[in-house]
Amino acid sequence: MRRPLAFLRRLRRAGNFGLPSLQNPRYRLLRGLSFAVLASFAASALAGPPESAGLATSRTDLTPKDLARVIAVTRPTTDFSRPEQFELMQGGAGTSRKDVNRDAFSQSSANITFEEEGTFKLGNALFRKNWVSSPSSTQASDGLGPLFNERACQNCHLKDGRGHPPEGDTRTTSMFLRLARDASNEEEKAALADRKVLNFPDPVYGSQLQELAVPGLKGEGRMHVDYREEKVTLGDGSIVSLRKPSYTVDSLGYGPLDPHTRLSPRLTPPMIGLGLIEQIAPADILAHADPDDRDGDGISGKPNIVRDSRSGELTLGRFGWKAQTPSIREQAADAFSGDIGISTPEMPKSEGDCTAAEKPCLAMPNGVQKRLGPVEAPPPVMDLVTFYSQNLAVPARRDLDTRQVLAGKKLFYDMGCISCHAPKFVTRRDAPNKAQAFQLIWPYSDFLLHDMGPGLADGQAVGEATGSEWRTPPLWGIGLTEIVNGNNFFLHDGRARTLAEAILWHGGEARKARDRFAAADAVARDALVKFLESL
């Protein structure tokens, strides 16, 4: 079943290391074939039982002519003398062209309607809303906790951007510790195999450490980070210091953690472009997958196949550091429950992440109002927050036509970075909202899981993701991190303080690309970083 997809994948990646190039006679022959014929070949070879929409391996939203256009426009470039057509607008027609400042990640998609702009603003108000403990005179705003990490979505996704690790004695509200253990018996192993669960929470502290609690209750504990500096010598003799973190929990409030529980720090990611990512056709993501490394390039990206919490069907995970969540709405419901302790139709537990072992937590009042339904955040709240999250615009590129940025882009391609950071996609033509339909976008991610080696491993399995595998994060907007968030902390736990440090932490499947960067001279390294800063 993988052969037609692998064939198309190799064709689309022509020019990459170990693959046919434009000068290769084999590539010239392939380029002469009709893309419509290729599409028909793939569809017939993959024929079989009906597939769920989330696992479709061919694009049913496009005509053969449109499919040929999509394949042609998303093929990686080989011309680095000038920017590509439409490259400035990396978020498609919804790209924000507004001034670059601290609000650069908080703009609405430029192509939504006037009425939708009003919906976006209502969603923004709920995203910023501070929830309060129950009971409260401000009905429909209570239900906080009882255990929580923050009172509002915006307090974690700072300015709709990324979080930061704790610094000094200050606690963090934008990086959390996920708690999970492996299956311990046959019943749990069967649940994992059937994808009914992603992993298993700590029996006392649940799936996430929550540092805060409502009045009358104590928090679960406090994350503590220790860093050890490690020197790395580059090819030109330059020395870079990388900080390696280790994590513990202080002041545990309800007894010890299970000895098999693993701690995984997770930095809150930027919110931009989520609605566009949601509308990338599953077939286009799966076309990049090569779990058995059949093409021998050392890159073995694989999807995280999960169950949709609403339909129960298997689908493609594409959000979260381990690609464990299939939709923006489910991601929002998980955050409401785990971070704020607010129940939703998708996750109706009003006690949030409280466990049976935390009896004082279970005894606290909740914020369910009969007139509003059985949950604290009813469907209209979820509708508005989801719409807001789907329509945060990607900022336009900057300086993309300078000589240094173009040189850095060529190095990014030549070093093999695009093997995981796939530059371009075209979203589904039948997207529910026209603003996200049939858009050429430049996220620089394949949204697949990759083994990043022992240096970045957290030991925590999440669905199909092993303890050393992570989803390739999109890179758009990464150059605005300091402007928006006032810092430059990168990777899943913010250990990297510069983009160069983030690259040097890459291991596993990315080791060859990392070594090429480390072996390059300072001029080349600076050019590659400048390219990243232009995104």
PDB file of C-alpha atoms in Angstrom, residues 144-310:
ATOM      1  CA  LEU A 144     -12.102  27.182  37.712  1.00  0.00           C
ATOM      2  CA  GLY A 145     -10.126  24.119  38.755  1.00  0.00           C
ATOM      3  CA  PRO A 146     -10.340  22.928  41.430  1.00  0.00           C
ATOM      4  CA  LEU A 147      -6.732  22.205  40.348  1.00  0.00           C
ATOM      5  CA  PHE A 148      -5.327  24.261  37.487  1.00  0.00           C
ATOM      6  CA  ASN A 149      -2.283  25.821  35.875  1.00  0.00           C
ATOM      7  CA  GLU A 150      -3.819  29.093  34.713  1.00  0.00           C
ATOM      8  CA  ARG A 151      -7.102  31.039  34.685  1.00  0.00           C
ATOM      9  CA  ALA A 152      -7.193  31.934  30.984  1.00  0.00           C
ATOM     10  CA  CYS A 153      -6.046  30.495  27.652  1.00  0.00           C
ATOM     11  CA  GLN A 154      -4.134  33.705  26.862  1.00  0.00           C
ATOM     12  CA  ASN A 155      -2.092  33.371  30.062  1.00  0.00           C
ATOM     13  CA  CYS A 156      -0.539  30.193  28.707  1.00  0.00           C
ATOM     14  CA  HIS A 157      -0.333  31.161  25.023  1.00  0.00           C
ATOM     15  CA  LEU A 158       1.332  34.492  25.712  1.00  0.00           C
ATOM     16  CA  LYS A 159       0.245  36.988  23.030  1.00  0.00           C
ATOM     17  CA  ASP A 160      -0.901  33.909  21.091  1.00  0.00           C
ATOM     18  CA  GLY A 161       2.737  32.839  20.924  1.00  0.00           C
ATOM     19  CA  ARG A 162       4.943  30.326  22.677  1.00  0.00           C
ATOM     20  CA  GLY A 163       5.506  29.855  26.386  1.00  0.00           C
ATOM     21  CA  HIS A 164       8.750  29.837  28.319  1.00  0.00           C
ATOM     22  CA  PRO A 165      10.387  27.608  30.924  1.00  0.00           C
ATOM     23  CA  PRO A 166      10.579  28.689  34.565  1.00  0.00           C
ATOM     24  CA  GLU A 167      13.388  31.140  35.197  1.00  0.00           C
ATOM     25  CA  GLY A 168      15.029  31.616  38.579  1.00  0.00           C
ATOM     26  CA  ASP A 169      12.501  31.487  41.408  1.00  0.00           C
ATOM     27  CA  THR A 170       9.534  32.457  39.250  1.00  0.00           C
ATOM     28  CA  ARG A 171       7.006  29.763  38.515  1.00  0.00           C
ATOM     29  CA  THR A 172       5.862  29.074  34.982  1.00  0.00           C
ATOM     30  CA  THR A 173       2.336  29.121  33.655  1.00  0.00           C
ATOM     31  CA  SER A 174       3.266  28.400  30.051  1.00  0.00           C
ATOM     32  CA  MET A 175       5.227  25.161  30.391  1.00  0.00           C
ATOM     33  CA  PHE A 176       3.742  22.122  32.082  1.00  0.00           C
ATOM     34  CA  LEU A 177       4.760  18.640  33.135  1.00  0.00           C
ATOM     35  CA  ARG A 178       2.821  15.880  31.430  1.00  0.00           C
ATOM     36  CA  LEU A 179       2.591  12.773  33.596  1.00  0.00           C
ATOM     37  CA  ALA A 180       2.279   9.326  32.022  1.00  0.00           C
ATOM     38  CA  ARG A 181       3.284   5.715  32.449  1.00  0.00           C
ATOM     39  CA  ASP A 182       3.294   2.678  30.179  1.00  0.00           C
ATOM     40  CA  ALA A 183       0.694  -0.099  30.263  1.00  0.00           C
ATOM     41  CA  SER A 184       1.105  -2.337  33.316  1.00  0.00           C
ATOM     42  CA  ASN A 185      -1.237  -5.237  32.516  1.00  0.00           C
ATOM     43  CA  GLU A 186      -2.881  -7.011  29.599  1.00  0.00           C
ATOM     44  CA  GLU A 187      -6.075  -4.968  29.825  1.00  0.00           C
ATOM     45  CA  GLU A 188      -4.140  -1.722  29.539  1.00  0.00           C
ATOM     46  CA  LYS A 189      -2.071  -3.102  26.661  1.00  0.00           C
ATOM     47  CA  ALA A 190      -5.288  -4.011  24.836  1.00  0.00           C
ATOM     48  CA  ALA A 191      -6.644  -0.493  25.354  1.00  0.00           C
ATOM     49  CA  LEU A 192      -3.470   0.950  23.829  1.00  0.00           C
ATOM     50  CA  ALA A 193      -3.577  -1.461  20.893  1.00  0.00           C
ATOM     51  CA  ASP A 194      -7.180  -0.483  20.175  1.00  0.00           C
ATOM     52  CA  ARG A 195      -6.207   3.191  20.511  1.00  0.00           C
ATOM     53  CA  LYS A 196      -8.801   3.753  23.212  1.00  0.00           C
ATOM     54  CA  VAL A 197      -6.142   5.611  25.216  1.00  0.00           C
ATOM     55  CA  LEU A 198      -2.845   7.323  24.401  1.00  0.00           C
ATOM     56  CA  ASN A 199      -1.089   6.300  27.626  1.00  0.00           C
ATOM     57  CA  PHE A 200      -1.918   6.066  31.320  1.00  0.00           C
ATOM     58  CA  PRO A 201      -1.899   8.892  33.883  1.00  0.00           C
ATOM     59  CA  ASP A 202      -0.249   8.884  37.266  1.00  0.00           C
ATOM     60  CA  PRO A 203      -2.714   7.184  39.662  1.00  0.00           C
ATOM     61  CA  VAL A 204      -2.612  10.141  42.085  1.00  0.00           C
ATOM     62  CA  TYR A 205      -1.730  13.235  40.052  1.00  0.00           C
ATOM     63  CA  GLY A 206      -3.431  12.426  36.766  1.00  0.00           C
ATOM     64  CA  SER A 207      -2.125  13.368  33.336  1.00  0.00           C
ATOM     65  CA  GLN A 208      -0.624  16.776  34.174  1.00  0.00           C
ATOM     66  CA  LEU A 209       0.967  18.398  37.197  1.00  0.00           C
ATOM     67  CA  GLN A 210      -1.176  21.342  38.290  1.00  0.00           C
ATOM     68  CA  GLU A 211       0.627  23.814  40.496  1.00  0.00           C
ATOM     69  CA  LEU A 212      -2.352  25.971  41.463  1.00  0.00           C
ATOM     70  CA  ALA A 213      -5.627  25.350  43.274  1.00  0.00           C
ATOM     71  CA  VAL A 214      -8.781  27.234  44.256  1.00  0.00           C
ATOM     72  CA  PRO A 215      -9.052  28.640  47.824  1.00  0.00           C
ATOM     73  CA  GLY A 216      -9.252  25.882  50.427  1.00  0.00           C
ATOM     74  CA  LEU A 217      -7.237  23.417  48.337  1.00  0.00           C
ATOM     75  CA  LYS A 218      -3.521  22.937  47.827  1.00  0.00           C
ATOM     76  CA  GLY A 219      -1.794  22.540  44.501  1.00  0.00           C
ATOM     77  CA  GLU A 220      -0.211  19.303  43.395  1.00  0.00           C
ATOM     78  CA  GLY A 221       3.392  20.424  43.473  1.00  0.00           C
ATOM     79  CA  ARG A 222       5.911  22.568  41.670  1.00  0.00           C
ATOM     80  CA  MET A 223       8.089  21.793  38.674  1.00  0.00           C
ATOM     81  CA  HIS A 224      11.806  22.280  39.268  1.00  0.00           C
ATOM     82  CA  VAL A 225      14.380  22.465  36.485  1.00  0.00           C
ATOM     83  CA  ASP A 226      18.141  22.087  36.778  1.00  0.00           C
ATOM     84  CA  TYR A 227      20.404  22.861  33.825  1.00  0.00           C
ATOM     85  CA  ARG A 228      23.836  21.514  33.042  1.00  0.00           C
ATOM     86  CA  GLU A 229      25.898  23.289  30.388  1.00  0.00           C
ATOM     87  CA  GLU A 230      27.474  21.105  27.717  1.00  0.00           C
ATOM     88  CA  LYS A 231      30.111  22.459  25.330  1.00  0.00           C
ATOM     89  CA  VAL A 232      29.923  21.612  21.620  1.00  0.00           C
ATOM     90  CA  THR A 233      32.819  22.351  19.264  1.00  0.00           C
ATOM     91  CA  LEU A 234      31.809  23.168  15.707  1.00  0.00           C
ATOM     92  CA  GLY A 235      33.738  22.447  12.527  1.00  0.00           C
ATOM     93  CA  ASP A 236      35.406  25.861  12.410  1.00  0.00           C
ATOM     94  CA  GLY A 237      36.494  25.662  16.042  1.00  0.00           C
ATOM     95  CA  SER A 238      33.638  27.747  17.429  1.00  0.00           C
ATOM     96  CA  ILE A 239      32.283  26.583  20.769  1.00  0.00           C
ATOM     97  CA  VAL A 240      28.580  26.621  21.612  1.00  0.00           C
ATOM     98  CA  SER A 241      27.202  25.875  25.057  1.00  0.00           C
ATOM     99  CA  LEU A 242      24.008  23.827  25.187  1.00  0.00           C
ATOM    100  CA  ARG A 243      21.992  23.562  28.382  1.00  0.00           C
ATOM    101  CA  LYS A 244      20.688  20.117  29.244  1.00  0.00           C
ATOM    102  CA  PRO A 245      17.686  20.142  31.625  1.00  0.00           C
ATOM    103  CA  SER A 246      16.602  17.664  34.272  1.00  0.00           C
ATOM    104  CA  TYR A 247      13.168  17.786  35.901  1.00  0.00           C
ATOM    105  CA  THR A 248      11.845  17.018  39.351  1.00  0.00           C
ATOM    106  CA  VAL A 249       8.723  17.941  41.318  1.00  0.00           C
ATOM    107  CA  ASP A 250       8.972  19.771  44.641  1.00  0.00           C
ATOM    108  CA  SER A 251       6.374  20.014  47.425  1.00  0.00           C
ATOM    109  CA  LEU A 252       4.120  17.191  46.280  1.00  0.00           C
ATOM    110  CA  GLY A 253       0.742  17.804  47.879  1.00  0.00           C
ATOM    111  CA  TYR A 254      -0.893  14.372  47.751  1.00  0.00           C
ATOM    112  CA  GLY A 255       1.875  11.832  48.310  1.00  0.00           C
ATOM    113  CA  PRO A 256       4.552  10.424  46.003  1.00  0.00           C
ATOM    114  CA  LEU A 257       4.360  10.006  42.267  1.00  0.00           C
ATOM    115  CA  ASP A 258       4.100   6.474  40.956  1.00  0.00           C
ATOM    116  CA  PRO A 259       7.666   5.178  40.414  1.00  0.00           C
ATOM    117  CA  HIS A 260       6.793   4.363  36.784  1.00  0.00           C
ATOM    118  CA  THR A 261       5.487   7.846  35.980  1.00  0.00           C
ATOM    119  CA  ARG A 262       7.609   9.794  33.524  1.00  0.00           C
ATOM    120  CA  LEU A 263       7.785  13.575  33.471  1.00  0.00           C
ATOM    121  CA  SER A 264       7.568  15.348  30.137  1.00  0.00           C
ATOM    122  CA  PRO A 265       7.836  19.155  29.967  1.00  0.00           C
ATOM    123  CA  ARG A 266       5.707  20.796  27.279  1.00  0.00           C
ATOM    124  CA  LEU A 267       6.078  24.415  26.216  1.00  0.00           C
ATOM    125  CA  THR A 268       2.879  26.007  24.910  1.00  0.00           C
ATOM    126  CA  PRO A 269       3.262  26.450  21.130  1.00  0.00           C
ATOM    127  CA  PRO A 270       2.262  29.444  18.974  1.00  0.00           C
ATOM    128  CA  MET A 271      -1.379  29.581  17.854  1.00  0.00           C
ATOM    129  CA  ILE A 272      -0.905  30.953  14.335  1.00  0.00           C
ATOM    130  CA  GLY A 273      -2.016  29.016  11.265  1.00  0.00           C
ATOM    131  CA  LEU A 274      -3.833  26.254  13.135  1.00  0.00           C
ATOM    132  CA  GLY A 275      -6.920  26.403  10.933  1.00  0.00           C
ATOM    133  CA  LEU A 276      -4.763  25.993   7.827  1.00  0.00           C
ATOM    134  CA  ILE A 277      -2.947  23.004   9.328  1.00  0.00           C
ATOM    135  CA  GLU A 278      -6.318  21.446  10.119  1.00  0.00           C
ATOM    136  CA  GLN A 279      -7.265  21.661   6.436  1.00  0.00           C
ATOM    137  CA  ILE A 280      -4.168  19.990   4.996  1.00  0.00           C
ATOM    138  CA  ALA A 281      -5.449  16.871   3.263  1.00  0.00           C
ATOM    139  CA  PRO A 282      -4.529  13.707   5.213  1.00  0.00           C
ATOM    140  CA  ALA A 283      -3.276  12.160   1.972  1.00  0.00           C
ATOM    141  CA  ASP A 284      -0.683  14.925   1.595  1.00  0.00           C
ATOM    142  CA  ILE A 285       0.652  14.346   5.112  1.00  0.00           C
ATOM    143  CA  LEU A 286       0.616  10.553   4.724  1.00  0.00           C
ATOM    144  CA  ALA A 287       2.448  10.893   1.399  1.00  0.00           C
ATOM    145  CA  HIS A 288       5.503  12.055   3.354  1.00  0.00           C
ATOM    146  CA  ALA A 289       5.399   9.072   5.719  1.00  0.00           C
ATOM    147  CA  ASP A 290       8.066   6.414   5.305  1.00  0.00           C
ATOM    148  CA  PRO A 291       8.041   4.441   8.588  1.00  0.00           C
ATOM    149  CA  ASP A 292      10.224   1.654   7.180  1.00  0.00           C
ATOM    150  CA  ASP A 293      12.653   4.068   5.450  1.00  0.00           C
ATOM    151  CA  ARG A 294      12.139   2.325   2.123  1.00  0.00           C
ATOM    152  CA  ASP A 295      13.937   5.081   0.246  1.00  0.00           C
ATOM    153  CA  GLY A 296      17.013   4.690   2.462  1.00  0.00           C
ATOM    154  CA  ASP A 297      17.427   8.375   3.290  1.00  0.00           C
ATOM    155  CA  GLY A 298      17.485   7.777   7.053  1.00  0.00           C
ATOM    156  CA  ILE A 299      14.195   9.661   7.571  1.00  0.00           C
ATOM    157  CA  SER A 300      11.352   7.496   8.875  1.00  0.00           C
ATOM    158  CA  GLY A 301       8.466   9.845   9.534  1.00  0.00           C
ATOM    159  CA  LYS A 302       5.286   8.171  10.685  1.00  0.00           C
ATOM    160  CA  PRO A 303       1.774   9.410  11.514  1.00  0.00           C
ATOM    161  CA  ASN A 304       0.201   9.242  14.949  1.00  0.00           C
ATOM    162  CA  ILE A 305      -3.136   7.533  14.283  1.00  0.00           C
ATOM    163  CA  VAL A 306      -5.572   8.341  17.099  1.00  0.00           C
ATOM    164  CA  ARG A 307      -9.294   8.128  17.839  1.00  0.00           C
ATOM    165  CA  ASP A 308     -11.442  11.195  17.401  1.00  0.00           C
ATOM    166  CA  SER A 309     -13.113  11.794  20.754  1.00  0.00           C
ATOM    167  CA  ARG A 310     -16.396  12.846  19.145  1.00  0.00           C
TER     168      ARG A 310
END
